[in-house]
Coordinates of C-alpha atoms in Angstrom, one line a residue:
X1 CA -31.0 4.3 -26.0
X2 CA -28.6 3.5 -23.0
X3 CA -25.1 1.7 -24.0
X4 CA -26.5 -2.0 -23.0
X5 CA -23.6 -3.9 -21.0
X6 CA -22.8 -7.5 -19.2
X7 CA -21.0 -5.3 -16.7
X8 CA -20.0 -1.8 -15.8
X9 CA -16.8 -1.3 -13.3
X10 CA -17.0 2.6 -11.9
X11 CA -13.3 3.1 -11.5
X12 CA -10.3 2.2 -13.4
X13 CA -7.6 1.4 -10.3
X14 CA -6.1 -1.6 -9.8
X15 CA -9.2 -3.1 -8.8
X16 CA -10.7 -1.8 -11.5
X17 CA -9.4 -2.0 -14.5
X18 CA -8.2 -5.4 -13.7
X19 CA -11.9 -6.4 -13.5
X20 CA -12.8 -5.2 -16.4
X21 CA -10.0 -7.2 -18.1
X22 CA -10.7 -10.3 -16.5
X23 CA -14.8 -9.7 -17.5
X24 CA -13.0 -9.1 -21.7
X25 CA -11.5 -12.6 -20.7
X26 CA -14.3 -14.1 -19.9
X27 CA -16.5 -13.1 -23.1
X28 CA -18.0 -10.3 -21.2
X29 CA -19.0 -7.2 -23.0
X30 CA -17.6 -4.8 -20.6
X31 CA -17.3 -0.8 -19.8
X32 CA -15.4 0.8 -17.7
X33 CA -16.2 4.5 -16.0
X34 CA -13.7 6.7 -14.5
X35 CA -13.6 10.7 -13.8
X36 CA -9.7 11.5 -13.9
X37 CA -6.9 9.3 -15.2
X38 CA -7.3 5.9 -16.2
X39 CA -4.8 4.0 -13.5
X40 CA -7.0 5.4 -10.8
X41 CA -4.4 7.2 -7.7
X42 CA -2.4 3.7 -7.7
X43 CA -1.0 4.3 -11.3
X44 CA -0.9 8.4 -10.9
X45 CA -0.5 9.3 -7.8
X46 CA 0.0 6.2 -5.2
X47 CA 2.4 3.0 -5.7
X48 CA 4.1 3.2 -8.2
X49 CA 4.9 7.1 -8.6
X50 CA 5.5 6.8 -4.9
X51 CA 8.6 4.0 -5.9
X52 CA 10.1 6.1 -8.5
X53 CA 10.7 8.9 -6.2
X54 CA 11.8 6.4 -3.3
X55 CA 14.2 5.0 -6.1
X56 CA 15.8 8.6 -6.7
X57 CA 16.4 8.7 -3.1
X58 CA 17.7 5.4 -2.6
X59 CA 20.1 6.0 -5.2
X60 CA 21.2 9.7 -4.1
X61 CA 21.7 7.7 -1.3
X62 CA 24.4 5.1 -2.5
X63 CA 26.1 7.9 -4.4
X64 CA 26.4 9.8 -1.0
X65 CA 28.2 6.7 0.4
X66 CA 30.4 5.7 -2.8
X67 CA 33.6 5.8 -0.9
X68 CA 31.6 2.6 1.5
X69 CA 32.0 0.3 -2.0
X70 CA 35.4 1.8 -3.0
X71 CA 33.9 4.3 -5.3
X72 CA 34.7 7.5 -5.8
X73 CA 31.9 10.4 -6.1
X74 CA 32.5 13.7 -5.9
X75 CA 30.3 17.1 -5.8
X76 CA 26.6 14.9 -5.7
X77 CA 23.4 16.9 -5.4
X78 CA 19.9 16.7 -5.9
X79 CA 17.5 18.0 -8.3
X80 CA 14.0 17.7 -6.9
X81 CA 12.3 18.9 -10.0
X82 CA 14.0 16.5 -12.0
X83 CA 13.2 13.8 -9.5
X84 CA 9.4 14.8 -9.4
X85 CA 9.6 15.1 -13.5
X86 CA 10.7 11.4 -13.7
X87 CA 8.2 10.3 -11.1
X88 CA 5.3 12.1 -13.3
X89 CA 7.2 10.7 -16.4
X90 CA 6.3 6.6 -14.5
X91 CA 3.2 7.4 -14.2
X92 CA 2.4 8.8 -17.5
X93 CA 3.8 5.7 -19.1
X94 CA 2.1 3.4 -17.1
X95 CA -1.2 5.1 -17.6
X96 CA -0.8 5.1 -21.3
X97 CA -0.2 1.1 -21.1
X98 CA -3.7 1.0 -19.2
X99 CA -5.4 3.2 -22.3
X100 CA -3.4 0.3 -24.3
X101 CA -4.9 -2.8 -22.6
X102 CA -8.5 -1.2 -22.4
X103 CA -8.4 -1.0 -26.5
X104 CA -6.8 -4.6 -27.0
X105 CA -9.5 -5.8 -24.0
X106 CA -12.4 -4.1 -26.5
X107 CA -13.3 -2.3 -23.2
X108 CA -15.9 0.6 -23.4
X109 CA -14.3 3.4 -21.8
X110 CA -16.3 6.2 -20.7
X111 CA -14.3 9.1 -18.5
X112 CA -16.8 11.0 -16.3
X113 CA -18.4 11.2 -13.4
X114 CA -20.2 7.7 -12.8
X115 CA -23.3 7.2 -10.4
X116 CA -25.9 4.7 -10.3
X117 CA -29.3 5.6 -11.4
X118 CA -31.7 2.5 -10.2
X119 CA -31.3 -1.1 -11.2
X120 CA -28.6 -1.5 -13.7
X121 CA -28.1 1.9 -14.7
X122 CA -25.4 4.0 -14.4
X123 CA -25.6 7.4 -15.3
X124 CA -22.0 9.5 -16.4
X125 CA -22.0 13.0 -16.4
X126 CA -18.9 14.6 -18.1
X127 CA -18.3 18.0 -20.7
X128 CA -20.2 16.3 -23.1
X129 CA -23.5 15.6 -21.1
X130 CA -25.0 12.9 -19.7
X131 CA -25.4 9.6 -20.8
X132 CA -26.5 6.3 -19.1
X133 CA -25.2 3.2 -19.3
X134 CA -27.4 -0.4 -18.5
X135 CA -25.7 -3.7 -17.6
X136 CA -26.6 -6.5 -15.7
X137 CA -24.0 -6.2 -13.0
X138 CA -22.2 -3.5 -11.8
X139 CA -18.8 -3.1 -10.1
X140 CA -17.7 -0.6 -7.6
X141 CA -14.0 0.6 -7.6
X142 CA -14.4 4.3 -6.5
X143 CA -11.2 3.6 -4.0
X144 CA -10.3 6.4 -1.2
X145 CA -8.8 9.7 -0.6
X146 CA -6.7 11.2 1.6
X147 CA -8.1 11.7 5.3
X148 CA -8.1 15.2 6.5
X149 CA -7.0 16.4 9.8
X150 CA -9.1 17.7 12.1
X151 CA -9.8 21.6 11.4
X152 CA -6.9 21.9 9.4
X153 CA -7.1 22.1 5.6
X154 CA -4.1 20.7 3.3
X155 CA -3.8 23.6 0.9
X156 CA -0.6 22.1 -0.8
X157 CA 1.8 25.2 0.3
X158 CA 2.5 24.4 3.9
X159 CA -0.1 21.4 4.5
X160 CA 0.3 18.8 2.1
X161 CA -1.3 15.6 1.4
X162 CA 0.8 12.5 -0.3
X163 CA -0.8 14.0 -3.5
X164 CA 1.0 17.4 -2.7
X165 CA 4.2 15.5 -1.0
X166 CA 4.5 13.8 -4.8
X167 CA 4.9 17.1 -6.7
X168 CA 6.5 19.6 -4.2
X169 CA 7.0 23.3 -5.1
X170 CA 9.7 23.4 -2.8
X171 CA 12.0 20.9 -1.1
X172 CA 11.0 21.4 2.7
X173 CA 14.1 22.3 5.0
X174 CA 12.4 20.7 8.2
X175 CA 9.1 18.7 7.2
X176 CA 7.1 17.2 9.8
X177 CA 4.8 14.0 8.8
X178 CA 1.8 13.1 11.1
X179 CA 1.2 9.5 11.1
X180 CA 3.4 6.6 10.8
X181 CA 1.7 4.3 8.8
X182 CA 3.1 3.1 5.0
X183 CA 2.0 6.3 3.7
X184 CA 3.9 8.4 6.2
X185 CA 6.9 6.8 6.8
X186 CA 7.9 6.2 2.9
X187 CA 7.3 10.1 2.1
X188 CA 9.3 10.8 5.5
X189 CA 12.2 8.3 4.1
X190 CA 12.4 9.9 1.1
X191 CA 12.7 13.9 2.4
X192 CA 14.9 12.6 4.6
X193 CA 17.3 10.8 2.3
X194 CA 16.7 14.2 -0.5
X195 CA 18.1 16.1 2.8
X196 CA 15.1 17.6 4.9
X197 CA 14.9 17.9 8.7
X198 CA 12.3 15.5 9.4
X199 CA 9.8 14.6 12.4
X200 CA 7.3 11.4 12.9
X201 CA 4.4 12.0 15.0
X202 CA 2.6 8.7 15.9
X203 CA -0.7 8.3 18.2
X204 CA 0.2 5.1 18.7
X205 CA 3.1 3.4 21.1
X206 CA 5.2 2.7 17.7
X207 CA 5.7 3.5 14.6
X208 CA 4.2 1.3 11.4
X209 CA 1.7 0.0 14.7
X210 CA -0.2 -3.1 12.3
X211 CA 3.4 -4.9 11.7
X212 CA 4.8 -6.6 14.1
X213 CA 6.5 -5.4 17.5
X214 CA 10.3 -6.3 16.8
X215 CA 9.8 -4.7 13.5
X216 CA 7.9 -1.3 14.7
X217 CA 11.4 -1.3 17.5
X218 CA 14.3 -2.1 14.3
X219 CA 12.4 0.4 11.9
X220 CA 12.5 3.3 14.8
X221 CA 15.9 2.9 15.4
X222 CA 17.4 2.4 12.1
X223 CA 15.2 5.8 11.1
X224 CA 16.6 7.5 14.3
X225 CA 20.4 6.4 13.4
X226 CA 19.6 8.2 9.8
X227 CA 19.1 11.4 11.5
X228 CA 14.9 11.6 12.2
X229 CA 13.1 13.1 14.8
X230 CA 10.1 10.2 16.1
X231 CA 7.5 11.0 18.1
X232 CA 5.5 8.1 19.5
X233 CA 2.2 8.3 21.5
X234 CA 2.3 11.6 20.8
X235 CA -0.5 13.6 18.8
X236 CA -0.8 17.2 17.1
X237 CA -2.8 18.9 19.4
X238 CA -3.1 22.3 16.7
X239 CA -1.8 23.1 13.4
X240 CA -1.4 27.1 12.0
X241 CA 0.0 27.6 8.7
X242 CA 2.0 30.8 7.7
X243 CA 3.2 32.5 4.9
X244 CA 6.7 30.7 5.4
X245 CA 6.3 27.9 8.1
X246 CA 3.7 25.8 10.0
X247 CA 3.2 26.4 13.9
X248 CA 2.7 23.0 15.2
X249 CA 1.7 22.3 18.9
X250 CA 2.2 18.3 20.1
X251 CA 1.4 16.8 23.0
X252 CA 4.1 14.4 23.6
X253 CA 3.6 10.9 25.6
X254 CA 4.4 12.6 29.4
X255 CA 1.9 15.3 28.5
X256 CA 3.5 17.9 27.9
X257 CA 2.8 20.5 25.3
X258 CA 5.7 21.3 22.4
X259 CA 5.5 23.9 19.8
X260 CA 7.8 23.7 16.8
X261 CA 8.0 25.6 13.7
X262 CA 8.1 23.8 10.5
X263 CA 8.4 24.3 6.8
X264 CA 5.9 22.0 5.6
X265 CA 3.2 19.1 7.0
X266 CA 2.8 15.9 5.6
X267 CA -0.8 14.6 7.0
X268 CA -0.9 11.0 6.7
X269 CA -3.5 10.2 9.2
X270 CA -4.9 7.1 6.7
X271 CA -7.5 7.6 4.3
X272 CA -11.7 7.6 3.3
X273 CA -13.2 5.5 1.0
X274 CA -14.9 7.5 -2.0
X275 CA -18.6 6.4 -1.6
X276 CA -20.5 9.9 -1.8
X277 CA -22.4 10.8 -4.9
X278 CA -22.0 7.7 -6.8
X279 CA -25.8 6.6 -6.1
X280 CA -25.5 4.0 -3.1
X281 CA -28.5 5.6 -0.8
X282 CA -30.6 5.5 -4.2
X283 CA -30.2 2.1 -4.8
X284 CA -30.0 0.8 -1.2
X285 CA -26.3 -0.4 -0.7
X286 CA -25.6 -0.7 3.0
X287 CA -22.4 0.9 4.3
X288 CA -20.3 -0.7 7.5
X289 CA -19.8 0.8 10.2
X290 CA -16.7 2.4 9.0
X291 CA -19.0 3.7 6.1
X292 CA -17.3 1.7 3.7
X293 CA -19.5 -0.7 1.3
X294 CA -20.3 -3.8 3.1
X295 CA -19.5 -7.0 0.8
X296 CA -19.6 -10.6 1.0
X297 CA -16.6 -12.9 0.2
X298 CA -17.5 -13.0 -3.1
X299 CA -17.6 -9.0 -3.3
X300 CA -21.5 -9.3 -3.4
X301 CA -22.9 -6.2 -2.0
X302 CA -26.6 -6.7 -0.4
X303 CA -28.3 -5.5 -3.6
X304 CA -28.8 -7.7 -6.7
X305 CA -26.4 -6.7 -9.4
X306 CA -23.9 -4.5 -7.3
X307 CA -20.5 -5.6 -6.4
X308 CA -17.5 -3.4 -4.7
X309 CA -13.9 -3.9 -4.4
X310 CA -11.2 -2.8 -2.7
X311 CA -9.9 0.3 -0.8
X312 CA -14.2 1.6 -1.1
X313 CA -14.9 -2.0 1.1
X314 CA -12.6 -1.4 4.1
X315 CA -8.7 -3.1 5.1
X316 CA -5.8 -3.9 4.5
X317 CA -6.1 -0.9 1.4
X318 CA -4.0 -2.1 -0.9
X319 CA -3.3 -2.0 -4.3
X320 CA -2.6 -6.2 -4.7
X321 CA -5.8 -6.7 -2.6
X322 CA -8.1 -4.2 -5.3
X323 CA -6.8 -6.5 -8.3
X324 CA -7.3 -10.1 -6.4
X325 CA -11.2 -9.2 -5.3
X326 CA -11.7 -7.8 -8.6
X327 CA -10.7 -11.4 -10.4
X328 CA -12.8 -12.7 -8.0
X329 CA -16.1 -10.5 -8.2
X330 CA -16.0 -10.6 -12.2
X331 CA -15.6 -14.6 -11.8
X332 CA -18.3 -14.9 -9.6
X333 CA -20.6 -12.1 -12.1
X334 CA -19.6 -15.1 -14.9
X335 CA -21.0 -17.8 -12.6
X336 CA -24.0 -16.2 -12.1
X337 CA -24.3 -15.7 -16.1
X338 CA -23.9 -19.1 -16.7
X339 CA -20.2 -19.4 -16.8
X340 CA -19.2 -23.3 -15.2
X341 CA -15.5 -22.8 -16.4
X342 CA -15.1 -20.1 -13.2
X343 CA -14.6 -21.4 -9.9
X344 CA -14.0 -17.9 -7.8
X345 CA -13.1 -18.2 -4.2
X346 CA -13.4 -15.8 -1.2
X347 CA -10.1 -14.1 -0.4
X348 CA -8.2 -14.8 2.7
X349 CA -7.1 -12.1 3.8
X350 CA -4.5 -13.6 6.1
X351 CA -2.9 -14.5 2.6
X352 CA -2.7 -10.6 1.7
X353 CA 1.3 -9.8 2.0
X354 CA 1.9 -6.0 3.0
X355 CA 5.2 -3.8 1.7
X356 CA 6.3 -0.6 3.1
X357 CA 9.2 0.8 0.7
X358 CA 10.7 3.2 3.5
X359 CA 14.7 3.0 4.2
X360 CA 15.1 0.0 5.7
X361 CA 12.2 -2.0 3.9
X362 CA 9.3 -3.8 5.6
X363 CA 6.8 -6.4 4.7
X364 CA 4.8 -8.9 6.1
X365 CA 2.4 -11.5 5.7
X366 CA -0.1 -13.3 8.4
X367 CA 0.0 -13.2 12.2
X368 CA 2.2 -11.0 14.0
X369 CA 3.5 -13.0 17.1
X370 CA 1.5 -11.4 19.6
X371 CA -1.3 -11.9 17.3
X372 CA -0.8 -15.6 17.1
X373 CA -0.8 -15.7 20.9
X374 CA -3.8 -13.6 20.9
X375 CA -5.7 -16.0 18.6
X376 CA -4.6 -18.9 21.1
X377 CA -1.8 -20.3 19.1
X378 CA 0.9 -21.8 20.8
X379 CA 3.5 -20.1 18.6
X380 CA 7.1 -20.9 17.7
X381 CA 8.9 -18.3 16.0
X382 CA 12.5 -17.9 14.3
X383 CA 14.6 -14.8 13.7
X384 CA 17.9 -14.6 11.3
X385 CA 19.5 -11.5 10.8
X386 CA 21.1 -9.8 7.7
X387 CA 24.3 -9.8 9.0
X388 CA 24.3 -13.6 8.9
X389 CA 23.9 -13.5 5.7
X390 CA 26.5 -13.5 2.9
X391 CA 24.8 -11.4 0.3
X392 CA 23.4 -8.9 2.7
X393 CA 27.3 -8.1 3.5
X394 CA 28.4 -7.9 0.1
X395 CA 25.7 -5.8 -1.0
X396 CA 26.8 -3.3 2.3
X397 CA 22.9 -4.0 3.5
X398 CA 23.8 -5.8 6.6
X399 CA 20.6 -4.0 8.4
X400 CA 17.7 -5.7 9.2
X401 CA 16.3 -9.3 9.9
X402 CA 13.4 -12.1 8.5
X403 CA 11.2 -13.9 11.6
X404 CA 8.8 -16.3 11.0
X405 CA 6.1 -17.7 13.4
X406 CA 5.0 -21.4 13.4
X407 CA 2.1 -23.4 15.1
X408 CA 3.9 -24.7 17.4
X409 CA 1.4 -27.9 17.2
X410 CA 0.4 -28.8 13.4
X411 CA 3.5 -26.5 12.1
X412 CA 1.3 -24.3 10.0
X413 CA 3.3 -21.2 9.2
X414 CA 1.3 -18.5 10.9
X415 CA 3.1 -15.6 9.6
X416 CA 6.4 -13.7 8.4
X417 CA 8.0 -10.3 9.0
X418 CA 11.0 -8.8 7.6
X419 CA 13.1 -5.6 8.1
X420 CA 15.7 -4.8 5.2
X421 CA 16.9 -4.5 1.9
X422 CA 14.5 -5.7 -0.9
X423 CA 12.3 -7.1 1.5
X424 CA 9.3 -6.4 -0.1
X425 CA 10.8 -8.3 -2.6
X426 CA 11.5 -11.3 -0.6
X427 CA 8.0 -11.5 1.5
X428 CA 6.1 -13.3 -1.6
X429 CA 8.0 -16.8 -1.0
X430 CA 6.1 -16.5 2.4
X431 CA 2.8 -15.7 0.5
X432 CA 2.9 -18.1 -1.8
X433 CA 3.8 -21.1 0.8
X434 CA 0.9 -19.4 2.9
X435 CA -1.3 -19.8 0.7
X436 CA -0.5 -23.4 -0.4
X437 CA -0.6 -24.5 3.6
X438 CA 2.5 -25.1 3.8
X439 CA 4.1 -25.9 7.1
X440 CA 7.9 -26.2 8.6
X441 CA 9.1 -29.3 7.0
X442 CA 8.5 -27.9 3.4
X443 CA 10.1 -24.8 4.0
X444 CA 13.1 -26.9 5.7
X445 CA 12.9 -29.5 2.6
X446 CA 13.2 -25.9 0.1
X447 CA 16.6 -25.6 -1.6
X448 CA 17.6 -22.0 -1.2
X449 CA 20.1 -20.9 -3.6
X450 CA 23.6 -19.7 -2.8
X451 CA 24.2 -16.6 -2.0
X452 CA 21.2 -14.9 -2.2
X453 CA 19.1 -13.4 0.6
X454 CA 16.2 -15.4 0.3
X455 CA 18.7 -17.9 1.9
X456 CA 17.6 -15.8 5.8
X457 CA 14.6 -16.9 4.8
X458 CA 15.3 -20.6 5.0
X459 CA 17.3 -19.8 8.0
X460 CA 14.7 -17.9 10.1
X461 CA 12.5 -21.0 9.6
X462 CA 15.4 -23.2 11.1
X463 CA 15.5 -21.0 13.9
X464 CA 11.9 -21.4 15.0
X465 CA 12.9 -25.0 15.6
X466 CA 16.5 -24.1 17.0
X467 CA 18.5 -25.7 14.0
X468 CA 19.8 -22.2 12.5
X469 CA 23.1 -22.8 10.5
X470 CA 24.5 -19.2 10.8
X471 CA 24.1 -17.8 13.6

């Protein structure tokens, strides 16, 4: 007899396990599938083992400049092992609490390989055996890998993927990353702040290309000032690992061809959504063109019963985006069961803030400027910078600025982009007054308290409409 369900989820990520939560909620009898660590690559190996590390770096950092707050430090190193072994240390904890919540939830959990075997089966193969599992709806949460490049393997010696960058055998002595994105530019931040030569190649014009263009221009030179090599419109053009280094040829933006040794590749060229083997040509799921699964706003795929969430369904992949279209694929599963206490909603992702956690911090939420424009908004749009701003001084994190862009006609707030310390921090007061509609006069009308630097925030929406108080 198969394990009888209300829902399976096949993968325990942030989409994931949240969903199967939500379903425990909601009177659901739920299970939950996953072949390697419950926590999925967020909780082991992504965001927040990613953090840790940046945190060791950020503060080897401030103890490097203690004499800058009238400190005194004296003989500092770094211990890379030690930095990896409390990174791994995170993410053990964190996937322990996950175990924890998926025993007080009275969630099934079955560790294996899932696939789905016809309408509302699941089959998961593990050491054990086999075993198949029914329910009435289904969730997929298989997420995404790592993208390779082009006729080059990452073997985790010279060629490294962020899974290899996270537990390093070595510290590299001159690391080169390709690709510019979150990914790329936080593991670059943090070799670079641990000590290591290191290089940015970007295909594109500028560096983190989806934020927006004043940002992409501060981030580039604020990295440049720390002592990094970036490489815009440029691409790797051929790859050779060695014993001891990695030949690297580039094509720069003029043309012309560069080869540089280094000691070790970070490929960060974005990533694939895990969708083979897990059953979708059996059962009929239609892929996008992107061959990720195609979904409705309600996470609906186009056969009866079988829902997907985030990184497997396309952009933005991330981790806050997983757990939201989870909420709202479980709620929508309950509606269908009969459920009248569940009103779920199709995300917007214009609502969807994103964080990069490099040195200096970026996040953002909504319409770039040029976007805006692009979309036929007539815009306006404010800028403050840190160094207006009390706090930012007295914390020695005068770096960086918060600009915010306005329909110029209704005085919608389109979007927000920030450069600087704890922005990621920060870009959630945006969110939030996105996603309530808010416009100019209520983000005016806001008290801000003193000092803090949420106060640039209030101040970049004043300058949209020329009434900045500090500048």
């Amino acid at each position: 007899m198969a394990d009888t369900y209300d829902l399976i989820v096949l993968g325990s990520g942030p989409g994931g396990y949240v969903a199967a939560i939500r379903a425990a909620q909601l009177g659901l009898k739920t299970a939950i599938v996953e072949r390697e660590n419950l926590g999925g690559i967020c909780l082991n190996w992504g965001c927040i083992p990613t953090k840790a590390l940046l945190r060791s770096a950020e503060i080897f950092h401030y103890m490097s400049h203690a004499k800058d707050y009238g400190l005194a430090a004296e003989k500092i190193s770094a211990d890379l092992d030690a930095v990896v072994k409390r990174s791994r240390g995170v993410a053990s904890q964190l996937n322990k609490g996950v175990t924890g919540l998926m025993k007080k939830n009275k969630i099934a959990v079955h560790m294996g390989e899932g696939k789905l075997a016809g309408q509302g089966k699941l089959e998961v193969k593990s050491e054990k055996g086999t075993e198949t599992l029914s329910a009435k709806h289904i969730i997929i949460a298989t997420g995404a890998r790592a993208r390779d490049l082009p006729g080059v393997k990452a073997d985790g010696k010279r060629v490294w993927t962020y899974r290899h960058a996270m537990t390093p055998s070595e510290m590299p002595t001159k690391l080169l990353v390709i690709g510019s994105g979150a990914i790329g530019i936080e593991f670059a931040s943090f070799y670079n702040d641990m000590g290591a030569d290191v290089t940015v190649v970007e295909m594109m014009d500028r560096i983190v290309p989806v934020e927006d263009a004043e940002v992409s221009a501060f981030l580039e030179k604020a990295l440049k000032k720390q002592g990094m090599t970036i490489l815009t419109g440029a691409r790797t053009e051929k790859v050779t690992p060695g014993d001891k280094s990695v030949a690297v040829t580039i094509r720069d933006k003029d043309g012309k061809e560069v080869v540089g040794d280094f000691s070790h590749v970070i490929v960060a060229i974005g990533i694939v959504p895990n969708v083979e083997n897990i059953g979708l040509e059996e059962v009929g799921v239609e892929p996008d063109q992107r061959f990720h699964i195609k979904t409705d706003g309600l996470c609906r795929t186009n056969v009866p019963g079988v829902w997907a969430i985030g990184d497997v369904t396309g952009p933005p992949w991330l981790a806050h985006k997983a757990s939201h279209e989870g909420v709202i694929a479980v709620e929508a599963i309950a509606a269908e069961l009969g459920n009248k206490d569940v009103h779920p909603h199709p995300l917007d992702v214009r609502n969807i803030p994103g964080c990069t956690y490099c040195r200096p911090q970026v996040a953002s939420v909504g319409l770039t400027e040029a976007a805006a424009k692009e979309a036929g908004y007539e815009v306006k749009a404010g800028t403050f910078p840190f160094i207006g701003n009390g706090k930012a001084i007295a914390l020695g994190e005068a770096e960086g600025f918060i600009k915010t862009v306005f329909d110029a006609k209704t005085g919608e707030l389109l979007g927000a982009h920030m450069v600087g310390a704890e922005v990621t921090e920060l870009i959630q007061g945006y969110a939030v007054g996105k996603t309530l509609e808010t416009t100019e006069a209520e983000l005016m009308n806001t008290v801000f308290p003193h000092p803090t630097l949420s106060e640039m925030m209030h101040e970049s929406v004043l300058a949209a409409y020329g009434r900045a108080m500090h500048i």
